[in-house]
PDB file of C-alpha atoms and ligand atoms in Angstrom:
ATOM      1  CA  MET F   1     112.481 119.271 240.052  1.00 95.00           C
ATOM      2  CA  ILE F   2     109.439 117.303 240.738  1.00 97.00           C
ATOM      3  CA  ILE F   3     109.911 113.525 239.941  1.00 98.00           C
ATOM      4  CA  ILE F   4     106.757 110.683 240.266  1.00 98.00           C
ATOM      5  CA  MET F   5     107.664 107.306 240.695  1.00 98.00           C
ATOM      6  CA  LEU F   6     104.572 105.025 238.516  1.00 98.00           C
ATOM      7  CA  GLY F   7     104.499 101.597 239.012  1.00 97.00           C
ATOM      8  CA  ALA F   8     102.766  98.799 240.224  1.00 96.00           C
ATOM      9  CA  PRO F   9     102.596  97.585 243.838  1.00 95.00           C
ATOM     10  CA  GLY F  10     106.027  95.627 244.411  1.00 91.00           C
ATOM     11  CA  THR F  11     108.094  96.956 241.798  1.00 94.00           C
ATOM     12  CA  GLY F  12     110.583  99.037 243.820  1.00 92.00           C
ATOM     13  CA  LYS F  13     109.153 102.878 243.551  1.00 96.00           C
ATOM     14  CA  GLY F  14     109.956 103.365 247.632  1.00 94.00           C
ATOM     15  CA  THR F  15     113.247 101.713 246.953  1.00 92.00           C
ATOM     16  CA  VAL F  16     114.057 104.022 243.784  1.00 96.00           C
ATOM     17  CA  ALA F  17     112.907 106.909 245.308  1.00 97.00           C
ATOM     18  CA  GLY F  18     114.769 106.427 248.639  1.00 95.00           C
ATOM     19  CA  PHE F  19     117.887 105.983 246.758  1.00 95.00           C
ATOM     20  CA  LEU F  20     116.646 108.761 244.916  1.00 97.00           C
ATOM     21  CA  GLU F  21     116.683 111.130 248.175  1.00 96.00           C
ATOM     22  CA  GLN F  22     119.924 110.500 248.900  1.00 95.00           C
ATOM     23  CA  GLN F  23     121.587 110.721 245.673  1.00 96.00           C
ATOM     24  CA  LEU F  24     120.170 113.870 244.691  1.00 96.00           C
ATOM     25  CA  GLY F  25     118.457 115.507 248.215  1.00 95.00           C
ATOM     26  CA  PHE F  26     115.409 116.074 246.847  1.00 97.00           C
ATOM     27  CA  LYS F  27     112.998 114.732 249.647  1.00 97.00           C
ATOM     28  CA  GLN F  28     110.610 111.917 249.014  1.00 97.00           C
ATOM     29  CA  VAL F  29     106.889 112.000 249.794  1.00 97.00           C
ATOM     30  CA  SER F  30     105.192 109.271 249.816  1.00 97.00           C
ATOM     31  CA  THR F  31     101.252 109.120 250.764  1.00 98.00           C
ATOM     32  CA  GLY F  32     101.411 105.354 251.631  1.00 96.00           C
ATOM     33  CA  ASP F  33     104.234 106.295 254.377  1.00 94.00           C
ATOM     34  CA  ILE F  34     102.053 109.352 255.573  1.00 96.00           C
ATOM     35  CA  PHE F  35      98.751 107.104 255.642  1.00 97.00           C
ATOM     36  CA  ARG F  36     100.572 103.985 257.958  1.00 94.00           C
ATOM     37  CA  LYS F  37     101.930 107.156 260.235  1.00 93.00           C
ATOM     38  CA  ASN F  38      98.653 108.504 260.795  1.00 96.00           C
ATOM     39  CA  ILE F  39      97.170 104.278 261.529  1.00 95.00           C
ATOM     40  CA  GLN F  40      99.876 104.275 264.210  1.00 92.00           C
ATOM     41  CA  GLU F  41      98.989 107.479 265.756  1.00 95.00           C
ATOM     42  CA  GLY F  42      95.524 106.326 265.817  1.00 97.00           C
ATOM     43  CA  THR F  43      94.467 109.720 263.877  1.00 97.00           C
ATOM     44  CA  GLU F  44      91.163 110.592 261.610  1.00 98.00           C
ATOM     45  CA  LEU F  45      92.638 110.600 258.719  1.00 97.00           C
ATOM     46  CA  GLY F  46      94.639 107.061 259.771  1.00 97.00           C
ATOM     47  CA  LYS F  47      91.324 105.262 260.347  1.00 98.00           C
ATOM     48  CA  LEU F  48      89.708 106.476 257.147  1.00 98.00           C
ATOM     49  CA  ALA F  49      92.736 105.175 255.506  1.00 98.00           C
ATOM     50  CA  ASN F  50      93.343 102.395 257.133  1.00 97.00           C
ATOM     51  CA  SER F  51      89.575 101.213 256.050  1.00 97.00           C
ATOM     52  CA  TYR F  52      90.593 101.306 252.341  1.00 98.00           C
ATOM     53  CA  MET F  53      94.166 100.048 253.076  1.00 97.00           C
ATOM     54  CA  VAL F  54      93.332  96.694 254.225  1.00 96.00           C
ATOM     55  CA  LYS F  55      90.828  95.858 251.331  1.00 96.00           C
ATOM     56  CA  GLY F  56      93.656  96.930 249.123  1.00 96.00           C
ATOM     57  CA  GLU F  57      91.682 100.070 247.445  1.00 98.00           C
ATOM     58  CA  LEU F  58      92.386 103.766 247.202  1.00 98.00           C
ATOM     59  CA  VAL F  59      91.862 106.310 250.159  1.00 98.00           C
ATOM     60  CA  PRO F  60      89.810 108.500 248.309  1.00 98.00           C
ATOM     61  CA  ASP F  61      91.005 111.448 246.002  1.00 98.00           C
ATOM     62  CA  ASP F  62      89.659 114.567 247.599  1.00 98.00           C
ATOM     63  CA  VAL F  63      91.121 113.441 250.872  1.00 98.00           C
ATOM     64  CA  THR F  64      94.580 112.204 249.177  1.00 98.00           C
ATOM     65  CA  ILE F  65      94.962 115.481 247.122  1.00 98.00           C
ATOM     66  CA  GLN F  66      94.451 117.710 250.254  1.00 97.00           C
ATOM     67  CA  ILE F  67      97.385 115.783 251.794  1.00 97.00           C
ATOM     68  CA  VAL F  68      99.844 116.277 248.826  1.00 97.00           C
ATOM     69  CA  VAL F  69      98.906 120.290 248.563  1.00 96.00           C
ATOM     70  CA  ASP F  70      99.741 120.970 252.098  1.00 95.00           C
ATOM     71  CA  ARG F  71     102.750 118.681 251.862  1.00 96.00           C
ATOM     72  CA  LEU F  72     104.062 120.840 248.403  1.00 95.00           C
ATOM     73  CA  GLU F  73     103.933 123.912 250.699  1.00 94.00           C
ATOM     74  CA  GLN F  74     106.863 122.986 253.190  1.00 96.00           C
ATOM     75  CA  PRO F  75     110.182 123.744 253.196  1.00 95.00           C
ATOM     76  CA  ASP F  76     111.929 121.322 253.216  1.00 95.00           C
ATOM     77  CA  VAL F  77     110.524 120.156 248.936  1.00 95.00           C
ATOM     78  CA  GLN F  78     111.037 123.223 248.069  1.00 93.00           C
ATOM     79  CA  LYS F  79     114.488 122.260 245.858  1.00 92.00           C
ATOM     80  CA  GLY F  80     112.604 118.962 244.440  1.00 95.00           C
ATOM     81  CA  ILE F  81     110.160 116.311 245.429  1.00 97.00           C
ATOM     82  CA  ILE F  82     110.204 112.407 244.311  1.00 98.00           C
ATOM     83  CA  LEU F  83     106.739 111.830 244.552  1.00 98.00           C
ATOM     84  CA  ASP F  84     106.119 107.701 245.583  1.00 98.00           C
ATOM     85  CA  GLY F  85     102.583 106.460 245.423  1.00 97.00           C
ATOM     86  CA  PHE F  86     101.101 109.654 243.968  1.00 98.00           C
ATOM     87  CA  PRO F  87      99.153 110.365 241.706  1.00 98.00           C
ATOM     88  CA  ARG F  88      97.275 107.127 241.617  1.00 98.00           C
ATOM     89  CA  THR F  89      94.594 108.447 239.210  1.00 98.00           C
ATOM     90  CA  VAL F  90      93.866 110.686 236.840  1.00 98.00           C
ATOM     91  CA  ALA F  91      91.994 113.054 239.100  1.00 98.00           C
ATOM     92  CA  GLN F  92      94.996 113.289 241.391  1.00 98.00           C
ATOM     93  CA  ALA F  93      97.466 113.850 238.006  1.00 98.00           C
ATOM     94  CA  GLU F  94      95.235 116.952 236.800  1.00 98.00           C
ATOM     95  CA  ALA F  95      94.333 117.779 240.118  1.00 98.00           C
ATOM     96  CA  LEU F  96      98.674 117.877 241.117  1.00 98.00           C
ATOM     97  CA  ASN F  97      99.149 119.350 237.279  1.00 97.00           C
ATOM     98  CA  THR F  98      96.414 122.443 238.402  1.00 97.00           C
ATOM     99  CA  ILE F  99      98.659 123.119 241.743  1.00 96.00           C
ATOM    100  CA  LEU F 100     101.882 123.036 240.185  1.00 96.00           C
ATOM    101  CA  ALA F 101     100.745 125.214 237.027  1.00 96.00           C
ATOM    102  CA  LYS F 102      99.941 127.536 240.170  1.00 94.00           C
ATOM    103  CA  LYS F 103     102.913 127.969 241.384  1.00 92.00           C
ATOM    104  CA  GLY F 104     104.670 128.042 237.756  1.00 94.00           C
ATOM    105  CA  GLN F 105     105.888 124.497 238.019  1.00 95.00           C
ATOM    106  CA  LYS F 106     105.393 121.335 235.947  1.00 96.00           C
ATOM    107  CA  VAL F 107     106.440 117.122 236.258  1.00 97.00           C
ATOM    108  CA  ASP F 108     110.003 116.669 235.055  1.00 97.00           C
ATOM    109  CA  MET F 109     110.159 113.613 234.942  1.00 97.00           C
ATOM    110  CA  VAL F 110     107.969 110.173 235.545  1.00 98.00           C
ATOM    111  CA  LEU F 111     109.714 107.542 236.316  1.00 98.00           C
ATOM    112  CA  ASN F 112     107.487 104.329 235.521  1.00 98.00           C
ATOM    113  CA  LEU F 113     108.732 100.975 236.556  1.00 98.00           C
ATOM    114  CA  THR F 114     107.344  97.175 235.668  1.00 97.00           C
ATOM    115  CA  THR F 115     108.227  93.909 237.051  1.00 94.00           C
ATOM    116  CA  PRO F 116     107.396  90.652 235.949  1.00 90.00           C
ATOM    117  CA  GLU F 117     104.006  90.061 237.235  1.00 84.00           C
ATOM    118  CA  GLU F 118     106.069  86.411 238.784  1.00 85.00           C
ATOM    119  CA  GLU F 119     108.257  88.485 240.749  1.00 90.00           C
ATOM    120  CA  ILE F 120     105.829  90.686 242.326  1.00 91.00           C
ATOM    121  CA  ILE F 121     104.007  88.968 244.685  1.00 90.00           C
ATOM    122  CA  GLU F 122     107.583  87.520 246.190  1.00 90.00           C
ATOM    123  CA  ARG F 123     109.110  89.856 246.247  1.00 89.00           C
ATOM    124  CA  ILE F 124     105.923  92.193 248.394  1.00 92.00           C
ATOM    125  CA  VAL F 125     105.601  88.848 250.586  1.00 93.00           C
ATOM    126  CA  SER F 126     109.328  89.067 251.462  1.00 93.00           C
ATOM    127  CA  ARG F 127     109.588  93.071 252.138  1.00 93.00           C
ATOM    128  CA  ARG F 128     110.314  94.375 255.588  1.00 96.00           C
ATOM    129  CA  VAL F 129     110.074  97.445 256.847  1.00 95.00           C
ATOM    130  CA  CYS F 130     112.247  99.479 259.650  1.00 96.00           C
ATOM    131  CA  GLU F 131     109.757 100.246 261.837  1.00 93.00           C
ATOM    132  CA  ASN F 132     111.037 103.695 262.906  1.00 93.00           C
ATOM    133  CA  PRO F 133     109.122 106.455 261.628  1.00 88.00           C
ATOM    134  CA  GLU F 134     112.259 108.742 261.192  1.00 90.00           C
ATOM    135  CA  CYS F 135     113.347 105.723 259.085  1.00 94.00           C
ATOM    136  CA  LYS F 136     111.058 103.707 256.683  1.00 92.00           C
ATOM    137  CA  THR F 137     114.080 101.534 255.288  1.00 93.00           C
ATOM    138  CA  ILE F 138     112.759  99.311 253.221  1.00 92.00           C
ATOM    139  CA  TYR F 139     114.042  95.490 252.877  1.00 94.00           C
ATOM    140  CA  ASN F 140     113.907  92.455 251.276  1.00 91.00           C
ATOM    141  CA  THR F 141     114.894  89.118 253.044  1.00 94.00           C
ATOM    142  CA  ILE F 142     115.510  87.825 249.410  1.00 87.00           C
ATOM    143  CA  MET F 143     117.315  90.379 247.469  1.00 82.00           C
ATOM    144  CA  ASN F 144     118.287  93.185 250.049  1.00 87.00           C
ATOM    145  CA  PRO F 145     118.815  91.907 253.474  1.00 95.00           C
ATOM    146  CA  PRO F 146     119.566  93.626 256.451  1.00 97.00           C
ATOM    147  CA  LYS F 147     123.210  92.097 257.523  1.00 98.00           C
ATOM    148  CA  GLN F 148     121.626  91.526 260.669  1.00 97.00           C
ATOM    149  CA  GLU F 149     118.231  89.907 260.261  1.00 96.00           C
ATOM    150  CA  GLY F 150     115.286  91.890 261.319  1.00 97.00           C
ATOM    151  CA  ILE F 151     117.361  94.777 262.631  1.00 98.00           C
ATOM    152  CA  CYS F 152     117.457  97.977 260.582  1.00 98.00           C
ATOM    153  CA  ASP F 153     121.463  98.674 259.128  1.00 97.00           C
ATOM    154  CA  LYS F 154     120.878 102.394 259.626  1.00 97.00           C
ATOM    155  CA  CYS F 155     119.239 103.003 262.655  1.00 98.00           C
ATOM    156  CA  GLY F 156     118.975  99.378 264.306  1.00 98.00           C
ATOM    157  CA  GLY F 157     115.029  99.685 264.029  1.00 97.00           C
ATOM    158  CA  LYS F 158     113.247  96.764 264.535  1.00 98.00           C
ATOM    159  CA  LEU F 159     111.400  94.947 260.705  1.00 98.00           C
ATOM    160  CA  ILE F 160     108.157  94.370 260.509  1.00 96.00           C
ATOM    161  CA  GLN F 161     105.961  93.131 257.845  1.00 95.00           C
ATOM    162  CA  ARG F 162     103.468  95.914 256.619  1.00 92.00           C
ATOM    163  CA  GLN F 163      99.810  95.094 257.373  1.00 90.00           C
ATOM    164  CA  ASP F 164      98.805  94.545 253.482  1.00 93.00           C
ATOM    165  CA  ASP F 165     101.461  92.846 252.246  1.00 94.00           C
ATOM    166  CA  ASN F 166     100.231  89.630 252.402  1.00 91.00           C
ATOM    167  CA  GLU F 167      98.647  87.371 249.462  1.00 89.00           C
ATOM    168  CA  GLU F 168      95.482  88.120 249.432  1.00 90.00           C
ATOM    169  CA  THR F 169      95.335  91.949 249.731  1.00 93.00           C
ATOM    170  CA  ILE F 170      98.207  92.108 247.365  1.00 92.00           C
ATOM    171  CA  LYS F 171      96.485  90.649 244.719  1.00 92.00           C
ATOM    172  CA  ALA F 172      93.326  93.491 245.082  1.00 95.00           C
ATOM    173  CA  ARG F 173      96.330  95.980 245.063  1.00 95.00           C
ATOM    174  CA  ILE F 174      97.438  94.332 241.908  1.00 95.00           C
ATOM    175  CA  ALA F 175      93.912  94.917 240.333  1.00 96.00           C
ATOM    176  CA  THR F 176      93.093  98.391 241.774  1.00 98.00           C
ATOM    177  CA  TYR F 177      96.594  99.610 239.759  1.00 97.00           C
ATOM    178  CA  MET F 178      95.632  97.999 236.624  1.00 97.00           C
ATOM    179  CA  GLU F 179      92.077  99.565 236.746  1.00 98.00           C
ATOM    180  CA  GLN F 180      92.979 103.069 238.581  1.00 98.00           C
ATOM    181  CA  THR F 181      96.517 103.960 237.636  1.00 98.00           C
ATOM    182  CA  SER F 182      97.548 102.086 234.850  1.00 98.00           C
ATOM    183  CA  PRO F 183      95.882 104.580 232.690  1.00 98.00           C
ATOM    184  CA  LEU F 184      98.931 107.321 233.973  1.00 98.00           C
ATOM    185  CA  VAL F 185     100.816 105.582 231.865  1.00 98.00           C
ATOM    186  CA  ALA F 186      99.708 106.546 228.493  1.00 98.00           C
ATOM    187  CA  TYR F 187      98.280 109.782 230.164  1.00 98.00           C
ATOM    188  CA  TYR F 188     102.240 110.728 231.182  1.00 98.00           C
ATOM    189  CA  GLN F 189     103.654 109.352 227.491  1.00 98.00           C
ATOM    190  CA  LYS F 190     101.177 112.178 226.285  1.00 98.00           C
ATOM    191  CA  GLN F 191     102.853 114.940 228.170  1.00 96.00           C
ATOM    192  CA  GLY F 192     106.045 113.524 226.951  1.00 97.00           C
ATOM    193  CA  VAL F 193     107.885 112.914 230.608  1.00 97.00           C
ATOM    194  CA  LEU F 194     107.759 108.691 230.776  1.00 98.00           C
ATOM    195  CA  ARG F 195     110.778 106.928 231.549  1.00 97.00           C
ATOM    196  CA  THR F 196     109.779 103.343 231.380  1.00 98.00           C
ATOM    197  CA  GLU F 197     112.373 101.196 233.132  1.00 97.00           C
ATOM    198  CA  GLU F 198     112.130  97.424 234.036  1.00 96.00           C
ATOM    199  CA  VAL F 199     113.841  96.160 237.864  1.00 93.00           C
ATOM    200  CA  SER F 200     113.545  92.180 237.566  1.00 91.00           C
ATOM    201  CA  GLN F 201     115.460  89.959 239.439  1.00 85.00           C
ATOM    202  CA  ARG F 202     115.964  87.958 236.788  1.00 86.00           C
ATOM    203  CA  ILE F 203     117.880  90.045 234.423  1.00 88.00           C
ATOM    204  CA  GLY F 204     119.675  91.455 236.904  1.00 89.00           C
ATOM    205  CA  ARG F 205     118.178  95.037 237.255  1.00 91.00           C
ATOM    206  CA  LEU F 206     117.716  96.827 240.766  1.00 89.00           C
ATOM    207  CA  GLY F 207     116.026  99.682 242.121  1.00 91.00           C
ATOM    208  CA  LYS F 208     119.583 100.699 242.885  1.00 92.00           C
ATOM    209  CA  ASP F 209     120.511 100.401 239.647  1.00 94.00           C
ATOM    210  CA  ILE F 210     117.823 102.319 238.265  1.00 96.00           C
ATOM    211  CA  ALA F 211     118.598 105.160 240.517  1.00 97.00           C
ATOM    212  CA  ASP F 212     122.203 105.116 240.023  1.00 96.00           C
ATOM    213  CA  ASP F 213     121.586 105.830 236.398  1.00 96.00           C
ATOM    214  CA  ILE F 214     118.986 108.497 236.666  1.00 96.00           C
ATOM    215  CA  ALA F 215     120.912 110.469 239.815  1.00 96.00           C
ATOM    216  CA  GLY F 216     123.982 110.229 237.683  1.00 95.00           C
ATOM    217  CA  GLU F 217     121.809 112.125 234.350  1.00 94.00           C
ATOM    218  CA  ILE F 218     120.490 114.482 236.878  1.00 93.00           C
ATOM    219  CA  LYS F 219     123.794 115.448 238.244  1.00 91.00           C
ATOM    220  CA  ASN F 220     125.090 115.610 234.898  1.00 90.00           C
ATOM    221  CA  GLY F 221     121.994 118.268 233.741  1.00 85.00           C
ATOM    222  CA  ASN F 222     120.976 115.721 230.848  1.00 79.00           C
ATOM    223  CA  HIS F 223     117.123 116.892 232.705  1.00 74.00           C
TER     224      HIS F 223
HETATM  225  P1  ADP O   1     102.122  99.645 247.542  1.00 96.76           P
HETATM  226  O1  ADP O   1     102.659 100.527 246.093  1.00 96.76           O
HETATM  227  O2  ADP O   1     103.400  98.487 247.270  1.00 96.76           O
HETATM  228  O3  ADP O   1     100.776  99.672 247.276  1.00 96.76           O
HETATM  229  P2  ADP O   1     101.881 102.129 248.925  1.00 96.76           P
HETATM  230  O4  ADP O   1     102.757 102.139 250.475  1.00 96.76           O
HETATM  231  O5  ADP O   1     102.228 103.167 247.647  1.00 96.76           O
HETATM  232  O6  ADP O   1     102.303 100.570 248.440  1.00 96.76           O
HETATM  233  O7  ADP O   1     100.372 102.465 249.461  1.00 96.76           O
HETATM  234  C1  ADP O   1      99.725 101.757 250.360  1.00 96.76           C
HETATM  235  C2  ADP O   1      98.017 101.930 250.277  1.00 96.76           C
HETATM  236  O8  ADP O   1      98.045 103.010 250.869  1.00 96.76           O
HETATM  237  C3  ADP O   1      97.507 101.666 248.806  1.00 96.76           C
HETATM  238  O9  ADP O   1      97.002 100.112 248.580  1.00 96.76           O
HETATM  239  C4  ADP O   1      96.143 103.068 248.939  1.00 96.76           C
HETATM  240  O10 ADP O   1      95.396 101.847 249.668  1.00 96.76           O
HETATM  241  C5  ADP O   1      96.470 103.861 249.756  1.00 96.76           C
HETATM  242  N1  ADP O   1      97.456 105.015 249.064  1.00 96.76           N
HETATM  243  C6  ADP O   1      98.763 105.452 248.902  1.00 96.76           C
HETATM  244  N2  ADP O   1      98.493 106.352 248.207  1.00 96.76           N
HETATM  245  C7  ADP O   1      97.762 106.699 247.750  1.00 96.76           C
HETATM  246  C8  ADP O   1      97.013 107.748 246.419  1.00 96.76           C
HETATM  247  N3  ADP O   1      97.701 108.689 246.025  1.00 96.76           N
HETATM  248  N4  ADP O   1      95.728 107.360 246.238  1.00 96.76           N
HETATM  249  C9  ADP O   1      94.660 107.017 246.840  1.00 96.76           C
HETATM  250  N5  ADP O   1      95.328 105.631 247.861  1.00 96.76           N
HETATM  251  C10 ADP O   1      96.210 106.006 247.996  1.00 96.76           C
HETATM  252 ZN1   ZN O   2     115.667 102.063 260.462  1.00 96.76          ZN
END
């Protein structure tokens, strides 16, 4: 089964994908995490990706598509995959359809998360992530705090703030989303696989609630 997480930065794609991975056993694959791992390790890919990420721009399609093509070949994603942060352009979506068609597969569900704009910035600046590359659990100091401040509940790792989670870069990331990624909403709507869910603290609907609903439906065979 192939699930895509769609939505502006700060809507909770990674959080929902993490819960779905736990509940369904499908592998979460985040292109952002792959780039950040390469940045930490100082690879050539990391250097290239970082030059775009610090500006809130997208890493070029050819580079990003190749990473996903390679990742889709690996054994741990054969049961199911939750693509978190890919595709982000129409060209990436078309490349994905082509690759999947060759394997006799297709995109099963596109989960489009929306959040009121005023909540997005607040949520991103209060986001913390576990620095342990094997864990990377996402917390929020307001909505989803760890039991002990600054420490990951799951692995005891240190919680850090992402370099691009500052107000200036967030605004650029939102603009990039509007321009280059938001056309994918109509794109997947046309393919009949779009499901839109609002994540909002104000209406009391958080990522966990959405993941619970969707995992329940999938387990009951409703997809
Ligand atoms: P967020 O959705 O909160 O912005 P991500 O971790 O998904 O966070 O992405 C962080 C950055 O990594 C993006 O701003 C972009 O520079 C780069 N990136 C991630 N995925 C892609 C992609 N599919 N195509 C191009 N760039 C990407
Ligand atoms: Zn951790």
